[in-house]
PDB file of C-alpha atoms and ligand atoms in Angstrom:
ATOM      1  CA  UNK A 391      87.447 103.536 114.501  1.00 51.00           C
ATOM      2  CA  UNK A 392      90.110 101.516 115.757  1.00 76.00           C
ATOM      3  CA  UNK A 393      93.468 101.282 113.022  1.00 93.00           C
ATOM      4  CA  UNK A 394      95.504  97.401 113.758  1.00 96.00           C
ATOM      5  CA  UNK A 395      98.959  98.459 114.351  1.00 98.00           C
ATOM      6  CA  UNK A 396     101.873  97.680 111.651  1.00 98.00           C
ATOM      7  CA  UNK A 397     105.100  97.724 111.990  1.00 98.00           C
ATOM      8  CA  UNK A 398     107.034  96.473 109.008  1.00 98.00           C
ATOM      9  CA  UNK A 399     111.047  95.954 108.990  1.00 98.00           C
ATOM     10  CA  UNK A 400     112.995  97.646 106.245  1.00 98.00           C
ATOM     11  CA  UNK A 401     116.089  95.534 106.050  1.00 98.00           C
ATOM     12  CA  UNK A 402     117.442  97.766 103.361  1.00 98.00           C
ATOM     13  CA  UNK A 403     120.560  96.540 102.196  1.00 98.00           C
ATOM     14  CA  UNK A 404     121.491  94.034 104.305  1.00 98.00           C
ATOM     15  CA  UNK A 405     121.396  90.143 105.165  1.00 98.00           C
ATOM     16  CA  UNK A 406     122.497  87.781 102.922  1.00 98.00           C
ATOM     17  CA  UNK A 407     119.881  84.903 102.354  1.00 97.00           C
ATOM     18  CA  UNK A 408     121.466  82.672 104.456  1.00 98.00           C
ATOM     19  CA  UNK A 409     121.553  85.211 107.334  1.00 98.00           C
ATOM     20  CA  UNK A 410     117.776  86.517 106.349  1.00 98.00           C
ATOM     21  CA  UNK A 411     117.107  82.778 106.724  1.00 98.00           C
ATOM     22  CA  UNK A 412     118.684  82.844 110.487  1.00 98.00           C
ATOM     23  CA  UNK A 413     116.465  86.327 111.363  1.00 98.00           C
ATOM     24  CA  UNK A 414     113.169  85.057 109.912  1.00 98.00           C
ATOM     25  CA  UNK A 415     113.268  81.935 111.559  1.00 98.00           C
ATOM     26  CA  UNK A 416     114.298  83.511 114.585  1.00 98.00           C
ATOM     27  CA  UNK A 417     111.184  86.024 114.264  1.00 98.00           C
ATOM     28  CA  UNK A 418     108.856  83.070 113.156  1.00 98.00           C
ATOM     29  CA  UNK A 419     109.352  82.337 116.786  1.00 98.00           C
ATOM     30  CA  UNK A 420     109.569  85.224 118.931  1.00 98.00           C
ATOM     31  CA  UNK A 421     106.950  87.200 116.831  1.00 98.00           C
ATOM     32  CA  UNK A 422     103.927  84.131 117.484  1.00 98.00           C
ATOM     33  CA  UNK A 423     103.182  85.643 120.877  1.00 97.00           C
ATOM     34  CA  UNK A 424     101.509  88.502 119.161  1.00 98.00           C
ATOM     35  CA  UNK A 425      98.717  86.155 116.864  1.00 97.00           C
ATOM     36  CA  UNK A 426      96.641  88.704 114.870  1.00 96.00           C
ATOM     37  CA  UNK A 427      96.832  91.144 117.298  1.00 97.00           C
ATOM     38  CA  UNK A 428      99.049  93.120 115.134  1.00 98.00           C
ATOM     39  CA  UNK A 429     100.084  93.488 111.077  1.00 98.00           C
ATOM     40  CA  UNK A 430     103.908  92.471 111.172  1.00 98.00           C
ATOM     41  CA  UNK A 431     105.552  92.170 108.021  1.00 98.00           C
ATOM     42  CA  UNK A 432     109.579  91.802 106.638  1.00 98.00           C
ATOM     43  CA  UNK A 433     111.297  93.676 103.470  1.00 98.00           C
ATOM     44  CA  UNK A 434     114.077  91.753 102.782  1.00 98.00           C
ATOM     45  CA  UNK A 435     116.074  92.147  99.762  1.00 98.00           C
ATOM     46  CA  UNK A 436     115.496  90.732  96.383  1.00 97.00           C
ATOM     47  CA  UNK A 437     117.947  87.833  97.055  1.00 98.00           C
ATOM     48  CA  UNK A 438     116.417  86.890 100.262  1.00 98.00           C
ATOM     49  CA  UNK A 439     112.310  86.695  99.564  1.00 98.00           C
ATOM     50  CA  UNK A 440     111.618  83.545  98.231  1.00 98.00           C
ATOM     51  CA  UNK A 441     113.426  82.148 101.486  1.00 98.00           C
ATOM     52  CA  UNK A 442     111.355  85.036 103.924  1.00 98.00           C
ATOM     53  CA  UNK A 443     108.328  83.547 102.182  1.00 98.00           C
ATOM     54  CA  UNK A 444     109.223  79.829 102.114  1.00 98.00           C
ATOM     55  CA  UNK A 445     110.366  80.399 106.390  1.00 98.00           C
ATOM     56  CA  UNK A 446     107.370  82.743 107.482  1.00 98.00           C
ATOM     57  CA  UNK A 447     104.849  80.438 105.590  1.00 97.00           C
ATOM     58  CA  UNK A 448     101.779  79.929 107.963  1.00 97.00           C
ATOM     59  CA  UNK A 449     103.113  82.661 110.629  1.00 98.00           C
ATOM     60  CA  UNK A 450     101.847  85.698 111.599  1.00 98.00           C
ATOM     61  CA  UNK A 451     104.142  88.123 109.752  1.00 98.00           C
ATOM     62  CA  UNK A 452     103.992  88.650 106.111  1.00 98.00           C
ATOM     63  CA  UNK A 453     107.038  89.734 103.169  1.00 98.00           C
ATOM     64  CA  UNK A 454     107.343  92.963 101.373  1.00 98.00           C
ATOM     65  CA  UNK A 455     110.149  93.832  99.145  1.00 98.00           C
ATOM     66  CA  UNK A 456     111.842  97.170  98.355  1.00 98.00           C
ATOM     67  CA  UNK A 457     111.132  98.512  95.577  1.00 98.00           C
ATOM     68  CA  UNK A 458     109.165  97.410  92.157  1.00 98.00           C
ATOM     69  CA  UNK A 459     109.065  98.600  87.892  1.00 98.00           C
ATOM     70  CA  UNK A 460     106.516 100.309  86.409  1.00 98.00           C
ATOM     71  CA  UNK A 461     106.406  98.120  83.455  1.00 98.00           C
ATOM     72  CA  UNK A 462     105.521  94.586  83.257  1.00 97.00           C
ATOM     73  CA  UNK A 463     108.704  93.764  81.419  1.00 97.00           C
ATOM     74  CA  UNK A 464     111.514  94.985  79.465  1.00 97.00           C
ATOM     75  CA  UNK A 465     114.919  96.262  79.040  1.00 98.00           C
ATOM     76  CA  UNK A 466     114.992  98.010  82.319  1.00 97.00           C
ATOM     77  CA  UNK A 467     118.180  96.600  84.037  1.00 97.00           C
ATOM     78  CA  UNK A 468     118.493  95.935  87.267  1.00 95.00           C
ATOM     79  CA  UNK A 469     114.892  96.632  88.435  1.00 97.00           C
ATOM     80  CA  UNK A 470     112.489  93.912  88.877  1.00 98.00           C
ATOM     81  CA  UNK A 471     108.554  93.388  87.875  1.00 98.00           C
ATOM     82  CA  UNK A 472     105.457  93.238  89.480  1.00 98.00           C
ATOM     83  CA  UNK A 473     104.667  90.020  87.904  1.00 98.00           C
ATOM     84  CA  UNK A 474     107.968  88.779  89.416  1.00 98.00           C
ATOM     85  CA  UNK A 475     107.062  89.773  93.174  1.00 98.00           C
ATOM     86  CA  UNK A 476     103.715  87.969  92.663  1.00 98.00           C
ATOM     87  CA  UNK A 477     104.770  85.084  91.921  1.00 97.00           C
ATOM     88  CA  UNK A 478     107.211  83.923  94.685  1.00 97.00           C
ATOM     89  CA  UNK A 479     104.192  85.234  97.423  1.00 97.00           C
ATOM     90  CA  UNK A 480     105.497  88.801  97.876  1.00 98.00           C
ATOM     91  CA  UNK A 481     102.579  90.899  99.787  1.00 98.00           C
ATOM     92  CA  UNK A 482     103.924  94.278 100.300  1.00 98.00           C
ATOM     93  CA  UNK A 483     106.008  95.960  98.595  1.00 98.00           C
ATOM     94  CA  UNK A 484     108.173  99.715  99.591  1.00 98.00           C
ATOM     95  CA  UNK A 485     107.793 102.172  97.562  1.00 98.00           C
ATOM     96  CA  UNK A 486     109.662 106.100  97.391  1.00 98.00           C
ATOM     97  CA  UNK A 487     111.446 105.669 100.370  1.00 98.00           C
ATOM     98  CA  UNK A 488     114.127 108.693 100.902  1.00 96.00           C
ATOM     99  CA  UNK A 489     117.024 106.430 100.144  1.00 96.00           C
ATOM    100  CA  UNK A 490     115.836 105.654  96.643  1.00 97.00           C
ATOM    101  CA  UNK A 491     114.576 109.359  96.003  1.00 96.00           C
ATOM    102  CA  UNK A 492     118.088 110.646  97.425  1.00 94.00           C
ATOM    103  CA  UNK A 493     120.202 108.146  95.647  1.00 96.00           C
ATOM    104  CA  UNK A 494     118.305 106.812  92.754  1.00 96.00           C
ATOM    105  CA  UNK A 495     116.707 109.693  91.415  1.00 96.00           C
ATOM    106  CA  UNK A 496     113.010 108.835  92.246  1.00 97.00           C
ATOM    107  CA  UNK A 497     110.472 111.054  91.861  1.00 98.00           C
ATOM    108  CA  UNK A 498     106.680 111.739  93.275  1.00 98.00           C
ATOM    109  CA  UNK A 499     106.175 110.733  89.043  1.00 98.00           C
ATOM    110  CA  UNK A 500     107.702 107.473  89.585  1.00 98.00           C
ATOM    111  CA  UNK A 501     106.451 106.532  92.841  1.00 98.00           C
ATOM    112  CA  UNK A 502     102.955 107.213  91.534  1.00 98.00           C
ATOM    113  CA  UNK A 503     103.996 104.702  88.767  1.00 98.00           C
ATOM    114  CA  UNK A 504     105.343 102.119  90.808  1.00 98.00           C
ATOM    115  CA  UNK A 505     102.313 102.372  93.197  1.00 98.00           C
ATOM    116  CA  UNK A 506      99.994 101.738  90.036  1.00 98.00           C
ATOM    117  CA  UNK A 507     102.380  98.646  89.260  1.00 98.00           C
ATOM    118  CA  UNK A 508     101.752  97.235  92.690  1.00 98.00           C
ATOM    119  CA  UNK A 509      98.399  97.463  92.826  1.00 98.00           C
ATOM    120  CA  UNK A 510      97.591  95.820  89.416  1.00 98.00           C
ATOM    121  CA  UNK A 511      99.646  92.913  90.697  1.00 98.00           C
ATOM    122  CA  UNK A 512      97.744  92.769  94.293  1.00 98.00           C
ATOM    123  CA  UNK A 513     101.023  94.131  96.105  1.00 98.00           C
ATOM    124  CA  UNK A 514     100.226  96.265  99.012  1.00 98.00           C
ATOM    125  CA  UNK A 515     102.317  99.543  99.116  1.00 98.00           C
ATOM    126  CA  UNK A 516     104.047 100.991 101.542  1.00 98.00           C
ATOM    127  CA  UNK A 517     104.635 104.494 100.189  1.00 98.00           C
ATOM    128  CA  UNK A 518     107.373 106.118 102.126  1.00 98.00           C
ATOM    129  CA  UNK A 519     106.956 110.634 102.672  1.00 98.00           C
ATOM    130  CA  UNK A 520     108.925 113.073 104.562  1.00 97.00           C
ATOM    131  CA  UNK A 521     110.443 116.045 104.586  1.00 96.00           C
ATOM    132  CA  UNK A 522     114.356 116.803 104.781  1.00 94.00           C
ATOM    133  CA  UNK A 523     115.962 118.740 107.818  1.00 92.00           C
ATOM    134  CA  UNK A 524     116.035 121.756 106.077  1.00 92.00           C
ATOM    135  CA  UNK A 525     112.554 120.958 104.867  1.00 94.00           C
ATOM    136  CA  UNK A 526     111.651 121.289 108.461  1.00 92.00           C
ATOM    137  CA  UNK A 527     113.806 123.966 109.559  1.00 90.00           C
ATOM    138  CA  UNK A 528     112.171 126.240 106.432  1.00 93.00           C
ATOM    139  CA  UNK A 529     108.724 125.766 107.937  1.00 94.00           C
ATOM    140  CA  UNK A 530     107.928 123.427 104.332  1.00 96.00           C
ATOM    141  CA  UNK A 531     107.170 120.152 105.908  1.00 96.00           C
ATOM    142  CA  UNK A 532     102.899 120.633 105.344  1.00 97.00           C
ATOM    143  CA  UNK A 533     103.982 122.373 101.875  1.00 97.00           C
ATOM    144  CA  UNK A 534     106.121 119.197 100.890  1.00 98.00           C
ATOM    145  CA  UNK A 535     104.472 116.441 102.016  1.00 98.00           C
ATOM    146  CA  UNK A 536     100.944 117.845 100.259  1.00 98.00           C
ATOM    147  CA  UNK A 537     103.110 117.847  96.815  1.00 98.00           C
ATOM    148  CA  UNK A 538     104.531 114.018  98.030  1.00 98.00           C
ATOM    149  CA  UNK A 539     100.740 112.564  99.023  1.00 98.00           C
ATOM    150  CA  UNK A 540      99.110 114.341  95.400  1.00 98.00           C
ATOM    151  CA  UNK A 541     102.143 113.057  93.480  1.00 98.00           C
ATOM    152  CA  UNK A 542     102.200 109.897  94.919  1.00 98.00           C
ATOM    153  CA  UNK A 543      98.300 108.823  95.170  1.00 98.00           C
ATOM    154  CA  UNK A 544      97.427 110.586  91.562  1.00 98.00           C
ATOM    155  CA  UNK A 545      94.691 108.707  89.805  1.00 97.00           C
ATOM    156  CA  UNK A 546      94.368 106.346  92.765  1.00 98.00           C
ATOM    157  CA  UNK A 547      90.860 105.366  93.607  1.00 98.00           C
ATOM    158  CA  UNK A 548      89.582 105.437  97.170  1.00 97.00           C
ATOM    159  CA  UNK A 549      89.001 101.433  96.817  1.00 97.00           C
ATOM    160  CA  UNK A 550      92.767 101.272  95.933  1.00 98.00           C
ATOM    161  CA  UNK A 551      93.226 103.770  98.730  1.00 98.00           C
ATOM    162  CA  UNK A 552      92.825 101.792 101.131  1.00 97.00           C
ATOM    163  CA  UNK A 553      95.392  98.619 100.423  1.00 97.00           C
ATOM    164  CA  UNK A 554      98.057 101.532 100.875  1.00 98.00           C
ATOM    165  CA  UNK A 555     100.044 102.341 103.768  1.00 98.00           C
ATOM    166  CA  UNK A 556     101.580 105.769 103.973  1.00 98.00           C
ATOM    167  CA  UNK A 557     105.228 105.627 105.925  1.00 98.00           C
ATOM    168  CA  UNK A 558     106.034 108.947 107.401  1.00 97.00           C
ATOM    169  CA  UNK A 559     109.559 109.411 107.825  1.00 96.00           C
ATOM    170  CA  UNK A 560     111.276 112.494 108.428  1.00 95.00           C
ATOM    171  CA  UNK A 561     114.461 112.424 106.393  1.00 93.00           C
ATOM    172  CA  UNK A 562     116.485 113.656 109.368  1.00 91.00           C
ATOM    173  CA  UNK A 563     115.103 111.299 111.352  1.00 88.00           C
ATOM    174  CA  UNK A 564     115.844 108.119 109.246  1.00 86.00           C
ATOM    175  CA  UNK A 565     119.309 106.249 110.657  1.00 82.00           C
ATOM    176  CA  UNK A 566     120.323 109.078 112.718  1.00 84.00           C
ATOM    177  CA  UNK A 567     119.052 108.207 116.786  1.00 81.00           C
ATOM    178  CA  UNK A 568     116.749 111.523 116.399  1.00 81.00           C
ATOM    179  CA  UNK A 569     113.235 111.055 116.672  1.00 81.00           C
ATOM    180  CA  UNK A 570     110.298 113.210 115.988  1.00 83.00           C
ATOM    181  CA  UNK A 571     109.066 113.839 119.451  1.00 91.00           C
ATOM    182  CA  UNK A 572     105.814 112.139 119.645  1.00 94.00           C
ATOM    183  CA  UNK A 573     103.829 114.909 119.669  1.00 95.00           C
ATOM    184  CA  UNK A 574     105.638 116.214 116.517  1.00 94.00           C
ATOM    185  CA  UNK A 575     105.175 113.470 114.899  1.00 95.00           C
ATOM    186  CA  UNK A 576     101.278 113.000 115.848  1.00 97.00           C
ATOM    187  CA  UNK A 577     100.906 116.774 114.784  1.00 96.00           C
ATOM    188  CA  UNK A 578     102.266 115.728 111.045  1.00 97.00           C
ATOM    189  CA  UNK A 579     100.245 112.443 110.948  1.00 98.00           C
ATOM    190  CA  UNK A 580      96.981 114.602 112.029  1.00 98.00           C
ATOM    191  CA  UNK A 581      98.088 116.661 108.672  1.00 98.00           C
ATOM    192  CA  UNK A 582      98.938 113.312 106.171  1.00 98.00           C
ATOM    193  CA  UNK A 583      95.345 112.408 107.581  1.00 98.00           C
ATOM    194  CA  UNK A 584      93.502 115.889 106.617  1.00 98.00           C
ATOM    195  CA  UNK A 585      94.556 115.535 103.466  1.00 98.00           C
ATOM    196  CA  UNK A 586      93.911 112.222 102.758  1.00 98.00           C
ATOM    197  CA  UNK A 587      90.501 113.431 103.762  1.00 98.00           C
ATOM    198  CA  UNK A 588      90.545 116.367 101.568  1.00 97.00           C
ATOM    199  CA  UNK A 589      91.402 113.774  98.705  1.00 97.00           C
ATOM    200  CA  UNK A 590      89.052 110.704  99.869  1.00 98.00           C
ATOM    201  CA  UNK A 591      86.719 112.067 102.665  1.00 97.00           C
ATOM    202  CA  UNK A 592      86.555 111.219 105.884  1.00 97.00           C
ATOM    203  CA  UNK A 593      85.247 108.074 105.487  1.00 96.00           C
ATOM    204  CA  UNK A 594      88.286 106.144 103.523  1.00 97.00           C
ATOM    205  CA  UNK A 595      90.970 108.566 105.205  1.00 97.00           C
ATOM    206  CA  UNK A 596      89.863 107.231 109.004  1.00 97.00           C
ATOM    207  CA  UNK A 597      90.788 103.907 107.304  1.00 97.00           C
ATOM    208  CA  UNK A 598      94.238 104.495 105.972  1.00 98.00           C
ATOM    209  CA  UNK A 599      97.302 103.235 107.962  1.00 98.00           C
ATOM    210  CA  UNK A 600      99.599 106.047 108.407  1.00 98.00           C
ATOM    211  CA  UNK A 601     102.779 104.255 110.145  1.00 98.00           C
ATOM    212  CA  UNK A 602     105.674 106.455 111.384  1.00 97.00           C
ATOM    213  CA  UNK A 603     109.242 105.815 110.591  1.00 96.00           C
ATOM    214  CA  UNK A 604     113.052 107.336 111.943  1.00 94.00           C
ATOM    215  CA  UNK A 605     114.689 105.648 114.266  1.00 93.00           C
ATOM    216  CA  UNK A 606     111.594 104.247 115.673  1.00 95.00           C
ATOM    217  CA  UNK A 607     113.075 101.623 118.144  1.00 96.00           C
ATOM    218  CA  UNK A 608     111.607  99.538 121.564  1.00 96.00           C
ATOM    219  CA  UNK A 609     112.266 102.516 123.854  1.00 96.00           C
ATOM    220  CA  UNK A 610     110.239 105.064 121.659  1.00 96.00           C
ATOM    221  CA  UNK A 611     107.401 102.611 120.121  1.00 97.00           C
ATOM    222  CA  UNK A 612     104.753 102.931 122.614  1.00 97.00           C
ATOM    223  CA  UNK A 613     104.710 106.459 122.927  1.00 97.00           C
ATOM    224  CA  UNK A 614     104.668 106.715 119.473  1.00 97.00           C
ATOM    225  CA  UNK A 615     102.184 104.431 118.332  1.00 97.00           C
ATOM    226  CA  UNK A 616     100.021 105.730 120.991  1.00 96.00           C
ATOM    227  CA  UNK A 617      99.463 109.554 119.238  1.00 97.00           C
ATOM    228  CA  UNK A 618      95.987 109.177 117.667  1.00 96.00           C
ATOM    229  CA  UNK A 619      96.612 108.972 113.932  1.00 97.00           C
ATOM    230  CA  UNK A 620     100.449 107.048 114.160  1.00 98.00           C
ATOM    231  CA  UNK A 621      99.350 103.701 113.626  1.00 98.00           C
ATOM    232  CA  UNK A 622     102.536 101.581 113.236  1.00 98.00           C
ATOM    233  CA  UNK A 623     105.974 102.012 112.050  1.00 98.00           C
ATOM    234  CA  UNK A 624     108.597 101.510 109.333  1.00 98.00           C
ATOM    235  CA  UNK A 625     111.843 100.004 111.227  1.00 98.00           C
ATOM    236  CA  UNK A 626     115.664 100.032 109.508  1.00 97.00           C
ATOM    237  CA  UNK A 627     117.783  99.323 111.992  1.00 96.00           C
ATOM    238  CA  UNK A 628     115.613  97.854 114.728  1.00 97.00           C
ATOM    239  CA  UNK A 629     114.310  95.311 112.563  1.00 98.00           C
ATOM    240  CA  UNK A 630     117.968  93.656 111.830  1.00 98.00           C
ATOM    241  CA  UNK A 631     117.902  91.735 115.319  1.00 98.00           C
ATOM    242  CA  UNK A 632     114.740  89.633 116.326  1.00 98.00           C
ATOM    243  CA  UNK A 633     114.970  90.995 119.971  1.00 98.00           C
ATOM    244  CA  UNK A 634     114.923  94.577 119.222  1.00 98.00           C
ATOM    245  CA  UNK A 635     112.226  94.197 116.795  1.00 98.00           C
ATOM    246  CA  UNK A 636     110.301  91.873 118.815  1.00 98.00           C
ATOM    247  CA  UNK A 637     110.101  93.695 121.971  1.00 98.00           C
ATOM    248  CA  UNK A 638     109.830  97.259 119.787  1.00 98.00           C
ATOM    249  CA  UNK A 639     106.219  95.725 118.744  1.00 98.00           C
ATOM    250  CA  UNK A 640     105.311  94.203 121.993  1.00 98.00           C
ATOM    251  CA  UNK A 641     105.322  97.540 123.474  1.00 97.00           C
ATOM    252  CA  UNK A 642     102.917  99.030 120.442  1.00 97.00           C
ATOM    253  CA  UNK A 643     100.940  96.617 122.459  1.00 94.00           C
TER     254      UNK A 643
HETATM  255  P1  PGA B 749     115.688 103.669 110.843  1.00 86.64           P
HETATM  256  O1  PGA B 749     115.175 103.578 109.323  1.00 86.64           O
HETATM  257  O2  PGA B 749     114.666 102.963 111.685  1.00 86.64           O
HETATM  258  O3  PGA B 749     117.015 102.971 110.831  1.00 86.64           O
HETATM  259  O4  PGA B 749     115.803 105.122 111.190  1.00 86.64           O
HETATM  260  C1  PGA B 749     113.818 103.693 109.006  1.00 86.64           C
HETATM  261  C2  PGA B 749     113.625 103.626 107.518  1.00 86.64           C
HETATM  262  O5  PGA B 749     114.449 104.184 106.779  1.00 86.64           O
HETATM  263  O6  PGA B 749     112.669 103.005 107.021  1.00 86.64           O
END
């Protein structure tokens, strides 16, 4: 069965709102051209999502944020709730991506939390996997990324299975200009896939949206998102300028 392509733009740490303002009104524009043809969707910061919602109201491309708490409230400073992402219209939300498990101590234990979080709040995760370069030079990737999917997807139900998006992104590849060679990349999605299937049969695992990200950019997109089980992308820094993220999906086309 045919997967709908996504490519969703991780703006990490940057934009203010006024500039996140600018690029989603920008993208409001340039992205229309694609209808429904494709899931596009935005991860702004925390300061900038009530203004990504209130700008891409009624348009084709949809808000994530970053990162979301485990608990529904508390003394946890500095992190924000589910509740809170609900609220101002947030649909997706990031979760484990290397950045926060290389900086901010996360852990397959608290990504499995946070994904638990989302989905009692209706936020769709993104759940972000990969293996480091030394990861991949060890022959480990298959070894990690089975602990990373088991960790992550832990007492997650098949129904609940399939409002997640896995994000495959090879650490080494992540900001760095070096891609996964498609076929690489297609041979590690074929093994996220198999065992997703081992986990959820065939059936759900077909279903599940397995995007790639690592310097995924307009020149690499098609070839990418054309390997049988890479069915989108997770963009840093070709999402920061509506033409390179614009013409980086209309070549997924
Ligand atoms: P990149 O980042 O496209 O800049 O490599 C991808 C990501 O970290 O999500």
């Amino acid at each position: 069965m045919a997967r709908k392509i996504f490519i969703a733009g991780n703006w990490k740490m940057n934009k203010t709102a006024a500039e996140a303002k600018a690029l989603c009104e920008e993208l409001k524009a340039s992205c229309a051209q694609f209808g429904d043809k494709v899931e596009i969707a935005v991860c702004p910061t925390f300061t900038s999502l009530t203004t990504a919602v209130e700008v891409l109201k009624g348009s084709n491309i949809k808000v994530g944020a970053q990162n979301i708490h485990w608990a529904d409230n508390g003394a946890f400073t500095g992190e924000i709730s589910g509740a809170m992402l609900q609220e101002i219209g947030v649909e997706y939300v990031i979760i484990g991506h290397s950045e926060r498990r290389q900086y901010f101590g996360e852990t397959d234990e608290t990504v499995n939390k946070r994904i638990m979080a989302a989905l009692k709040y209706n936020l769709k995760p993104i759940v972000c996997i990969g293996e480091t370069l030394e990861e991949r030079e060890n022959g480990t990737t298959n070894a990690v990324l089975d602990k990373q999917i088991k960790g992550a997807f832990a007492g997650v139900s098949a129904d609940d299975m399939l409002k997640i998006t896995v994000a495959y992104e090879p650490v080494w590849a992540i900001g760095t200009g070096k891609t996964a060679t498609p076929e690489m990349a297609q041979e590690t999605h074929e093994f996220i896939r198999k065992t997703l299937t081992d986990l959820y049969g065939a059936e759900v695992a077909e279903k599940i949206t397995v995007q790639y990200g690592g310097s995924m950019k307009d020149s690499n997109s098609k070839e990418l998102t054309a390997q049988k089980d890479i069915d989108g992308g997770l963009i840093g820094g070709a999402a920061l300028k509506a033409d390179s993220f614009t013409a980086l999906i209309a070549n997924t086309l």
